[in-house]
PDB file of C-alpha atoms and ligand atoms in Angstrom:
ATOM      1  CA  MET A   8     162.528 355.804 -35.927  1.00 92.00           C
ATOM      2  CA  PRO A   9     161.632 352.223 -36.910  1.00 97.00           C
ATOM      3  CA  ILE A  10     158.731 351.825 -39.321  1.00 98.00           C
ATOM      4  CA  LEU A  11     157.031 349.210 -37.150  1.00 98.00           C
ATOM      5  CA  GLU A  12     157.388 348.650 -33.481  1.00 98.00           C
ATOM      6  CA  ILE A  13     155.550 345.706 -32.012  1.00 98.00           C
ATOM      7  CA  ARG A  14     155.596 345.664 -28.227  1.00 98.00           C
ATOM      8  CA  ASP A  15     154.602 342.637 -26.201  1.00 98.00           C
ATOM      9  CA  VAL A  16     151.471 341.840 -28.193  1.00 98.00           C
ATOM     10  CA  HIS A  17     149.034 339.326 -26.739  1.00 98.00           C
ATOM     11  CA  LYS A  18     145.897 338.015 -28.341  1.00 98.00           C
ATOM     12  CA  TRP A  19     143.321 335.456 -27.321  1.00 98.00           C
ATOM     13  CA  TYR A  20     140.625 333.725 -29.329  1.00 97.00           C
ATOM     14  CA  GLY A  21     138.274 333.038 -26.431  1.00 96.00           C
ATOM     15  CA  ASP A  22     140.411 331.054 -23.983  1.00 97.00           C
ATOM     16  CA  PHE A  23     143.069 330.284 -26.555  1.00 98.00           C
ATOM     17  CA  HIS A  24     146.209 332.411 -26.145  1.00 98.00           C
ATOM     18  CA  VAL A  25     147.153 332.672 -29.812  1.00 98.00           C
ATOM     19  CA  LEU A  26     149.821 335.421 -29.548  1.00 98.00           C
ATOM     20  CA  ASN A  27     151.834 335.191 -26.378  1.00 98.00           C
ATOM     21  CA  GLY A  28     153.948 338.315 -26.084  1.00 98.00           C
ATOM     22  CA  ILE A  29     155.355 339.245 -29.490  1.00 98.00           C
ATOM     23  CA  SER A  30     157.897 342.040 -29.755  1.00 98.00           C
ATOM     24  CA  GLU A  31     159.600 343.054 -32.988  1.00 98.00           C
ATOM     25  CA  THR A  32     161.158 346.132 -34.490  1.00 98.00           C
ATOM     26  CA  VAL A  33     161.171 346.565 -38.246  1.00 98.00           C
ATOM     27  CA  GLU A  34     163.338 349.225 -39.861  1.00 98.00           C
ATOM     28  CA  LYS A  35     162.544 351.013 -43.098  1.00 98.00           C
ATOM     29  CA  GLY A  36     163.486 348.879 -46.092  1.00 98.00           C
ATOM     30  CA  GLU A  37     163.834 345.721 -44.052  1.00 98.00           C
ATOM     31  CA  VAL A  38     162.553 342.439 -45.483  1.00 98.00           C
ATOM     32  CA  VAL A  39     161.401 340.113 -42.720  1.00 98.00           C
ATOM     33  CA  PHE A  40     160.187 336.583 -43.327  1.00 98.00           C
ATOM     34  CA  ILE A  41     158.044 334.659 -40.867  1.00 98.00           C
ATOM     35  CA  CYS A  42     157.918 330.904 -40.908  1.00 97.00           C
ATOM     36  CA  GLY A  43     156.771 328.219 -38.555  1.00 97.00           C
ATOM     37  CA  PRO A  44     154.383 325.302 -38.229  1.00 96.00           C
ATOM     38  CA  SER A  45     150.752 325.512 -39.233  1.00 96.00           C
ATOM     39  CA  GLY A  46     148.666 326.956 -36.397  1.00 97.00           C
ATOM     40  CA  SER A  47     151.582 328.765 -34.748  1.00 98.00           C
ATOM     41  CA  GLY A  48     149.897 332.162 -35.157  1.00 98.00           C
ATOM     42  CA  LYS A  49     151.673 333.547 -38.225  1.00 98.00           C
ATOM     43  CA  SER A  50     148.523 334.735 -40.019  1.00 98.00           C
ATOM     44  CA  THR A  51     147.039 336.104 -36.828  1.00 98.00           C
ATOM     45  CA  PHE A  52     150.207 338.057 -36.112  1.00 98.00           C
ATOM     46  CA  ILE A  53     150.471 339.554 -39.567  1.00 98.00           C
ATOM     47  CA  ARG A  54     146.752 340.417 -39.622  1.00 98.00           C
ATOM     48  CA  CYS A  55     147.202 342.384 -36.398  1.00 98.00           C
ATOM     49  CA  LEU A  56     149.649 344.675 -38.193  1.00 98.00           C
ATOM     50  CA  ASN A  57     146.884 346.334 -40.167  1.00 95.00           C
ATOM     51  CA  ARG A  58     144.154 345.782 -37.616  1.00 97.00           C
ATOM     52  CA  LEU A  59     142.356 342.952 -39.341  1.00 97.00           C
ATOM     53  CA  GLU A  60     142.448 341.441 -35.842  1.00 97.00           C
ATOM     54  CA  ALA A  61     142.067 343.061 -32.453  1.00 97.00           C
ATOM     55  CA  ILE A  62     144.754 342.636 -29.793  1.00 98.00           C
ATOM     56  CA  GLN A  63     144.064 342.495 -26.070  1.00 98.00           C
ATOM     57  CA  GLN A  64     147.447 343.561 -24.735  1.00 98.00           C
ATOM     58  CA  GLY A  65     150.571 345.339 -25.979  1.00 98.00           C
ATOM     59  CA  SER A  66     150.903 347.894 -28.752  1.00 98.00           C
ATOM     60  CA  ILE A  67     151.852 348.238 -32.393  1.00 98.00           C
ATOM     61  CA  LEU A  68     153.326 351.498 -33.620  1.00 98.00           C
ATOM     62  CA  LEU A  69     153.564 352.495 -37.279  1.00 98.00           C
ATOM     63  CA  GLU A  70     156.144 355.284 -37.523  1.00 97.00           C
ATOM     64  CA  GLY A  71     155.505 356.008 -33.876  1.00 97.00           C
ATOM     65  CA  VAL A  72     151.703 356.097 -34.140  1.00 97.00           C
ATOM     66  CA  ASP A  73     149.670 353.545 -32.190  1.00 98.00           C
ATOM     67  CA  ILE A  74     147.622 351.740 -34.850  1.00 98.00           C
ATOM     68  CA  TYR A  75     145.082 350.624 -32.247  1.00 97.00           C
ATOM     69  CA  ASP A  76     144.319 354.186 -31.199  1.00 96.00           C
ATOM     70  CA  LYS A  77     140.554 354.506 -31.380  1.00 93.00           C
ATOM     71  CA  ASN A  78     140.812 357.805 -33.276  1.00 95.00           C
ATOM     72  CA  LEU A  79     142.883 356.302 -36.065  1.00 96.00           C
ATOM     73  CA  ASP A  80     141.218 355.957 -39.480  1.00 94.00           C
ATOM     74  CA  VAL A  81     141.420 352.236 -40.162  1.00 94.00           C
ATOM     75  CA  ASN A  82     140.997 352.643 -43.936  1.00 91.00           C
ATOM     76  CA  GLU A  83     143.933 355.000 -44.024  1.00 92.00           C
ATOM     77  CA  LEU A  84     145.945 352.528 -41.945  1.00 95.00           C
ATOM     78  CA  ARG A  85     145.147 349.684 -44.320  1.00 94.00           C
ATOM     79  CA  SER A  86     146.274 351.745 -47.280  1.00 92.00           C
ATOM     80  CA  GLU A  87     149.569 352.484 -45.526  1.00 96.00           C
ATOM     81  CA  VAL A  88     150.052 348.855 -44.593  1.00 97.00           C
ATOM     82  CA  GLY A  89     149.267 346.926 -47.769  1.00 97.00           C
ATOM     83  CA  MET A  90     148.303 343.294 -47.524  1.00 97.00           C
ATOM     84  CA  VAL A  91     148.447 340.427 -49.990  1.00 97.00           C
ATOM     85  CA  PHE A  92     146.602 337.237 -49.061  1.00 96.00           C
ATOM     86  CA  GLN A  93     146.901 333.644 -50.097  1.00 96.00           C
ATOM     87  CA  GLN A  94     143.517 333.852 -51.848  1.00 95.00           C
ATOM     88  CA  PHE A  95     144.123 337.061 -53.866  1.00 94.00           C
ATOM     89  CA  ASN A  96     140.815 338.628 -52.633  1.00 94.00           C
ATOM     90  CA  LEU A  97     140.246 340.709 -55.765  1.00 97.00           C
ATOM     91  CA  TYR A  98     136.827 342.250 -56.368  1.00 97.00           C
ATOM     92  CA  PRO A  99     135.335 339.776 -58.870  1.00 97.00           C
ATOM     93  CA  HIS A 100     132.853 342.251 -60.380  1.00 98.00           C
ATOM     94  CA  LEU A 101     135.535 344.832 -61.179  1.00 98.00           C
ATOM     95  CA  SER A 102     138.054 344.842 -64.012  1.00 98.00           C
ATOM     96  CA  VAL A 103     141.747 344.626 -63.182  1.00 98.00           C
ATOM     97  CA  LEU A 104     142.074 348.349 -63.727  1.00 98.00           C
ATOM     98  CA  ASP A 105     139.086 349.150 -61.514  1.00 98.00           C
ATOM     99  CA  ASN A 106     140.397 346.819 -58.793  1.00 98.00           C
ATOM    100  CA  ILE A 107     143.549 348.901 -58.700  1.00 98.00           C
ATOM    101  CA  THR A 108     142.059 352.380 -59.025  1.00 98.00           C
ATOM    102  CA  LEU A 109     139.122 351.956 -56.626  1.00 97.00           C
ATOM    103  CA  ALA A 110     140.904 352.812 -53.383  1.00 95.00           C
ATOM    104  CA  PRO A 111     143.130 355.575 -54.767  1.00 96.00           C
ATOM    105  CA  ILE A 112     139.993 357.294 -56.109  1.00 97.00           C
ATOM    106  CA  LYS A 113     137.739 356.623 -53.090  1.00 94.00           C
ATOM    107  CA  VAL A 114     140.172 356.845 -50.194  1.00 91.00           C
ATOM    108  CA  ARG A 115     142.907 359.080 -51.593  1.00 91.00           C
ATOM    109  CA  LYS A 116     140.568 361.226 -53.728  1.00 95.00           C
ATOM    110  CA  LEU A 117     142.889 360.930 -56.723  1.00 97.00           C
ATOM    111  CA  PRO A 118     141.403 362.174 -60.028  1.00 98.00           C
ATOM    112  CA  LYS A 119     140.467 359.197 -62.183  1.00 98.00           C
ATOM    113  CA  HIS A 120     142.946 359.904 -65.000  1.00 98.00           C
ATOM    114  CA  LYS A 121     145.774 360.070 -62.479  1.00 98.00           C
ATOM    115  CA  ALA A 122     144.702 356.833 -60.771  1.00 98.00           C
ATOM    116  CA  VAL A 123     144.492 355.088 -64.152  1.00 98.00           C
ATOM    117  CA  ALA A 124     147.930 356.317 -65.207  1.00 98.00           C
ATOM    118  CA  ASN A 125     149.413 355.063 -61.919  1.00 98.00           C
ATOM    119  CA  ALA A 126     147.624 351.733 -62.277  1.00 98.00           C
ATOM    120  CA  MET A 127     148.943 351.212 -65.792  1.00 98.00           C
ATOM    121  CA  GLU A 128     152.452 351.919 -64.570  1.00 98.00           C
ATOM    122  CA  LEU A 129     152.018 349.364 -61.783  1.00 98.00           C
ATOM    123  CA  LEU A 130     150.591 346.764 -64.156  1.00 98.00           C
ATOM    124  CA  GLU A 131     153.638 347.223 -66.316  1.00 97.00           C
ATOM    125  CA  ARG A 132     155.853 346.811 -63.277  1.00 96.00           C
ATOM    126  CA  VAL A 133     154.204 343.486 -62.379  1.00 97.00           C
ATOM    127  CA  GLY A 134     154.286 342.380 -66.009  1.00 96.00           C
ATOM    128  CA  ILE A 135     150.574 342.274 -66.920  1.00 96.00           C
ATOM    129  CA  LEU A 136     149.872 345.567 -68.645  1.00 96.00           C
ATOM    130  CA  ASN A 137     147.906 343.749 -71.371  1.00 97.00           C
ATOM    131  CA  GLN A 138     145.410 342.368 -68.807  1.00 97.00           C
ATOM    132  CA  ALA A 139     144.125 345.749 -67.602  1.00 98.00           C
ATOM    133  CA  HIS A 140     140.614 345.399 -68.986  1.00 98.00           C
ATOM    134  CA  LYS A 141     139.992 341.785 -68.041  1.00 98.00           C
ATOM    135  CA  TYR A 142     138.112 340.521 -65.010  1.00 98.00           C
ATOM    136  CA  PRO A 143     139.841 338.501 -62.287  1.00 98.00           C
ATOM    137  CA  ILE A 144     138.161 335.259 -63.332  1.00 97.00           C
ATOM    138  CA  GLN A 145     139.777 335.572 -66.773  1.00 98.00           C
ATOM    139  CA  LEU A 146     143.276 335.571 -65.281  1.00 97.00           C
ATOM    140  CA  SER A 147     145.532 332.809 -64.033  1.00 97.00           C
ATOM    141  CA  GLY A 148     146.255 332.606 -60.306  1.00 97.00           C
ATOM    142  CA  GLY A 149     149.715 334.071 -60.781  1.00 97.00           C
ATOM    143  CA  GLN A 150     148.281 336.995 -62.728  1.00 98.00           C
ATOM    144  CA  GLN A 151     145.579 337.573 -60.119  1.00 98.00           C
ATOM    145  CA  GLN A 152     148.154 337.649 -57.365  1.00 98.00           C
ATOM    146  CA  ARG A 153     150.193 340.190 -59.325  1.00 98.00           C
ATOM    147  CA  VAL A 154     147.059 342.345 -59.628  1.00 98.00           C
ATOM    148  CA  ALA A 155     146.620 342.050 -55.858  1.00 98.00           C
ATOM    149  CA  ILE A 156     150.178 343.264 -55.354  1.00 98.00           C
ATOM    150  CA  ALA A 157     149.657 346.144 -57.798  1.00 98.00           C
ATOM    151  CA  ARG A 158     146.431 347.064 -56.000  1.00 98.00           C
ATOM    152  CA  ALA A 159     148.222 347.303 -52.671  1.00 97.00           C
ATOM    153  CA  LEU A 160     151.088 349.270 -54.217  1.00 98.00           C
ATOM    154  CA  ALA A 161     148.669 351.781 -55.738  1.00 98.00           C
ATOM    155  CA  MET A 162     148.173 353.210 -52.247  1.00 96.00           C
ATOM    156  CA  GLN A 163     151.909 353.813 -51.885  1.00 96.00           C
ATOM    157  CA  PRO A 164     152.093 351.788 -48.698  1.00 97.00           C
ATOM    158  CA  LYS A 165     154.817 352.216 -46.111  1.00 98.00           C
ATOM    159  CA  VAL A 166     154.870 348.495 -45.456  1.00 98.00           C
ATOM    160  CA  MET A 167     153.719 345.480 -47.446  1.00 98.00           C
ATOM    161  CA  LEU A 168     152.470 342.348 -45.685  1.00 98.00           C
ATOM    162  CA  PHE A 169     152.247 339.014 -47.463  1.00 98.00           C
ATOM    163  CA  ASP A 170     150.548 335.947 -46.029  1.00 98.00           C
ATOM    164  CA  GLU A 171     151.638 332.885 -47.986  1.00 98.00           C
ATOM    165  CA  PRO A 172     151.150 334.698 -51.296  1.00 97.00           C
ATOM    166  CA  THR A 173     152.112 331.720 -53.434  1.00 97.00           C
ATOM    167  CA  SER A 174     150.484 328.870 -51.492  1.00 96.00           C
ATOM    168  CA  ALA A 175     147.345 328.799 -53.622  1.00 95.00           C
ATOM    169  CA  LEU A 176     149.220 328.882 -56.927  1.00 96.00           C
ATOM    170  CA  ASP A 177     150.029 326.122 -59.338  1.00 95.00           C
ATOM    171  CA  PRO A 178     153.777 325.468 -59.153  1.00 94.00           C
ATOM    172  CA  GLU A 179     154.537 326.962 -62.546  1.00 94.00           C
ATOM    173  CA  MET A 180     153.125 330.319 -61.407  1.00 96.00           C
ATOM    174  CA  VAL A 181     154.990 330.637 -58.144  1.00 97.00           C
ATOM    175  CA  ASN A 182     158.081 332.241 -59.625  1.00 96.00           C
ATOM    176  CA  GLU A 183     156.283 335.017 -61.462  1.00 96.00           C
ATOM    177  CA  VAL A 184     154.920 336.212 -58.116  1.00 97.00           C
ATOM    178  CA  LEU A 185     158.165 335.694 -56.227  1.00 98.00           C
ATOM    179  CA  ASN A 186     160.015 337.680 -58.881  1.00 97.00           C
ATOM    180  CA  VAL A 187     157.699 340.639 -58.392  1.00 97.00           C
ATOM    181  CA  MET A 188     158.287 340.409 -54.641  1.00 98.00           C
ATOM    182  CA  LYS A 189     162.016 340.217 -55.146  1.00 98.00           C
ATOM    183  CA  ASP A 190     161.944 343.371 -57.276  1.00 97.00           C
ATOM    184  CA  LEU A 191     159.935 345.131 -54.593  1.00 98.00           C
ATOM    185  CA  ALA A 192     162.411 344.123 -51.937  1.00 98.00           C
ATOM    186  CA  SER A 193     165.353 345.372 -53.951  1.00 97.00           C
ATOM    187  CA  ASP A 194     163.508 348.639 -54.603  1.00 97.00           C
ATOM    188  CA  GLY A 195     163.608 349.197 -50.849  1.00 97.00           C
ATOM    189  CA  MET A 196     160.049 348.301 -49.865  1.00 98.00           C
ATOM    190  CA  THR A 197     159.626 347.361 -46.213  1.00 98.00           C
ATOM    191  CA  MET A 198     158.117 343.882 -46.255  1.00 98.00           C
ATOM    192  CA  MET A 199     156.907 341.222 -43.871  1.00 98.00           C
ATOM    193  CA  CYS A 200     156.139 337.916 -45.452  1.00 98.00           C
ATOM    194  CA  VAL A 201     154.784 334.638 -44.149  1.00 98.00           C
ATOM    195  CA  THR A 202     156.000 331.870 -46.390  1.00 96.00           C
ATOM    196  CA  HIS A 203     156.961 328.245 -46.758  1.00 93.00           C
ATOM    197  CA  GLU A 204     159.181 329.133 -49.719  1.00 94.00           C
ATOM    198  CA  MET A 205     162.408 328.656 -47.820  1.00 94.00           C
ATOM    199  CA  ALA A 206     164.756 329.017 -50.780  1.00 95.00           C
ATOM    200  CA  PHE A 207     163.134 332.357 -51.539  1.00 97.00           C
ATOM    201  CA  ALA A 208     163.358 333.470 -47.917  1.00 97.00           C
ATOM    202  CA  LYS A 209     167.011 332.521 -47.836  1.00 96.00           C
ATOM    203  CA  GLU A 210     167.693 334.623 -50.899  1.00 96.00           C
ATOM    204  CA  VAL A 211     165.614 337.716 -50.113  1.00 97.00           C
ATOM    205  CA  ALA A 212     165.250 338.030 -46.326  1.00 98.00           C
ATOM    206  CA  ASP A 213     167.214 340.397 -44.157  1.00 98.00           C
ATOM    207  CA  ARG A 214     165.882 338.525 -41.164  1.00 97.00           C
ATOM    208  CA  ILE A 215     163.864 335.394 -40.515  1.00 98.00           C
ATOM    209  CA  ILE A 216     161.516 334.868 -37.598  1.00 98.00           C
ATOM    210  CA  PHE A 217     160.455 331.399 -36.561  1.00 98.00           C
ATOM    211  CA  MET A 218     157.088 331.314 -34.809  1.00 98.00           C
ATOM    212  CA  ASP A 219     155.838 328.489 -32.655  1.00 97.00           C
ATOM    213  CA  HIS A 220     152.844 328.409 -30.304  1.00 97.00           C
ATOM    214  CA  GLY A 221     152.278 332.147 -30.469  1.00 98.00           C
ATOM    215  CA  VAL A 222     155.821 333.242 -29.730  1.00 98.00           C
ATOM    216  CA  THR A 223     158.733 334.280 -31.928  1.00 98.00           C
ATOM    217  CA  LEU A 224     161.023 331.497 -30.868  1.00 97.00           C
ATOM    218  CA  GLU A 225     163.990 332.352 -33.027  1.00 97.00           C
ATOM    219  CA  LYS A 226     165.137 335.392 -35.024  1.00 97.00           C
ATOM    220  CA  ALA A 227     168.209 335.382 -37.188  1.00 97.00           C
ATOM    221  CA  SER A 228     169.781 336.369 -40.472  1.00 97.00           C
ATOM    222  CA  PRO A 229     169.100 333.790 -43.192  1.00 97.00           C
ATOM    223  CA  GLU A 230     172.740 332.677 -43.041  1.00 96.00           C
ATOM    224  CA  VAL A 231     172.495 331.814 -39.358  1.00 96.00           C
ATOM    225  CA  PHE A 232     168.907 330.593 -39.492  1.00 96.00           C
ATOM    226  CA  PHE A 233     169.550 327.948 -42.111  1.00 95.00           C
ATOM    227  CA  THR A 234     172.995 326.821 -41.059  1.00 94.00           C
ATOM    228  CA  ASN A 235     172.932 327.172 -37.303  1.00 95.00           C
ATOM    229  CA  PRO A 236     169.418 327.303 -35.817  1.00 95.00           C
ATOM    230  CA  GLN A 237     169.458 327.444 -32.023  1.00 95.00           C
ATOM    231  CA  HIS A 238     166.205 325.815 -30.975  1.00 96.00           C
ATOM    232  CA  GLU A 239     165.313 322.180 -31.274  1.00 96.00           C
ATOM    233  CA  ARG A 240     161.897 323.056 -32.663  1.00 96.00           C
ATOM    234  CA  THR A 241     163.449 325.219 -35.375  1.00 96.00           C
ATOM    235  CA  LYS A 242     165.782 322.384 -36.289  1.00 95.00           C
ATOM    236  CA  ALA A 243     162.888 319.934 -36.452  1.00 95.00           C
ATOM    237  CA  PHE A 244     160.852 322.329 -38.594  1.00 95.00           C
ATOM    238  CA  LEU A 245     163.692 322.907 -41.035  1.00 94.00           C
ATOM    239  CA  LYS A 246     164.432 319.230 -41.237  1.00 92.00           C
ATOM    240  CA  GLU A 247     160.857 318.573 -42.184  1.00 91.00           C
ATOM    241  CA  ILE A 248     160.480 321.180 -44.897  1.00 87.00           C
ATOM    242  CA  LEU A 249     163.924 321.409 -46.479  1.00 78.00           C
TER     243      LEU A 249
HETATM  244  P1  ADP B 306     149.162 329.988 -38.921  1.00 77.80           P
HETATM  245  O1  ADP B 306     148.940 331.097 -39.878  1.00 77.80           O
HETATM  246  O2  ADP B 306     150.523 329.992 -38.314  1.00 77.80           O
HETATM  247  O3  ADP B 306     148.841 328.643 -39.498  1.00 77.80           O
HETATM  248  P2  ADP B 306     146.873 331.091 -37.531  1.00 77.80           P
HETATM  249  O4  ADP B 306     147.257 332.442 -37.073  1.00 77.80           O
HETATM  250  O5  ADP B 306     145.998 330.996 -38.716  1.00 77.80           O
HETATM  251  O6  ADP B 306     148.181 330.182 -37.680  1.00 77.80           O
HETATM  252  O7  ADP B 306     146.126 330.339 -36.354  1.00 77.80           O
HETATM  253  C1  ADP B 306     146.703 330.177 -35.085  1.00 77.80           C
HETATM  254  C2  ADP B 306     145.751 329.406 -34.213  1.00 77.80           C
HETATM  255  O8  ADP B 306     144.606 330.192 -33.939  1.00 77.80           O
HETATM  256  C3  ADP B 306     145.256 328.108 -34.820  1.00 77.80           C
HETATM  257  O9  ADP B 306     145.177 327.155 -33.794  1.00 77.80           O
HETATM  258  C4  ADP B 306     143.889 328.453 -35.344  1.00 77.80           C
HETATM  259  O10 ADP B 306     143.052 327.333 -35.320  1.00 77.80           O
HETATM  260  C5  ADP B 306     143.440 329.498 -34.345  1.00 77.80           C
HETATM  261  N1  ADP B 306     142.538 330.488 -34.966  1.00 77.80           N
HETATM  262  C6  ADP B 306     142.786 331.206 -36.068  1.00 77.80           C
HETATM  263  N2  ADP B 306     141.774 332.053 -36.342  1.00 77.80           N
HETATM  264  C7  ADP B 306     140.846 331.843 -35.362  1.00 77.80           C
HETATM  265  C8  ADP B 306     139.557 332.405 -35.062  1.00 77.80           C
HETATM  266  N3  ADP B 306     139.040 333.376 -35.834  1.00 77.80           N
HETATM  267  N4  ADP B 306     138.923 331.940 -33.980  1.00 77.80           N
HETATM  268  C9  ADP B 306     139.448 330.986 -33.190  1.00 77.80           C
HETATM  269  N5  ADP B 306     140.646 330.423 -33.410  1.00 77.80           N
HETATM  270  C10 ADP B 306     141.344 330.831 -34.479  1.00 77.80           C
HETATM  271 MG1   MG B 307     148.419 331.122 -41.865  1.00 77.80          MG
END
């Protein structure tokens, strides 16, 4: 069974048809990158995958379960489908450690000592163990984004979503975040990532999706996508950003 099955999803903002029939299947361990022009619906699409947005038509199944089922616990869903945003979105009044342990303790009912031990392990994995007792404002952007990744991982998600995770970072901090993502991908995490980091996508993606005007216009392996794109709009996009 695929981990995610997205079937003919449509969404409107008022009269504006922002997602116009999206269908995708994501297998366990797959790393899928989404690119496309600004305003094409990439963020909206990815936010639908953990119900940060409502959809008006179609369905999204996580391991066969309809995530829009009205009986589904949305907090549980969001812990199973971790999300990392452009703007980190850490809790400013909580230490790094508390940012990471909050949900495991509250949602998963993990004993505190266990949650702390897991968090320390994750902080080591993302290379900032020595920052555990600081507050987000005391960290660089790259460090904050690594905390955000560790926080999502603390819930042992089935899928990780990233929406332009390095776009708000100073250039010298981009690689420290991309390296963490690369490690995750090679550890077998199922990932969907919106990015403009094309060199990174080329290196890490199993598959690349090009979105334009609310549709997935082109889907291909990185080899094919970068060397032999089929659509004129994909060619124009690549020409502009490469
Ligand atoms: P992308 O991430 O590809 O830049 P978005 O998904 O953010 O695109 O936005 C797609 C389109 O939907 C844009 O035209 C944007 O202005 C519009 N949009 C996004 N969010 C809203 C909203 N909450 N209400 C109305 N329109 C929105
Ligand atoms: Mg966006």
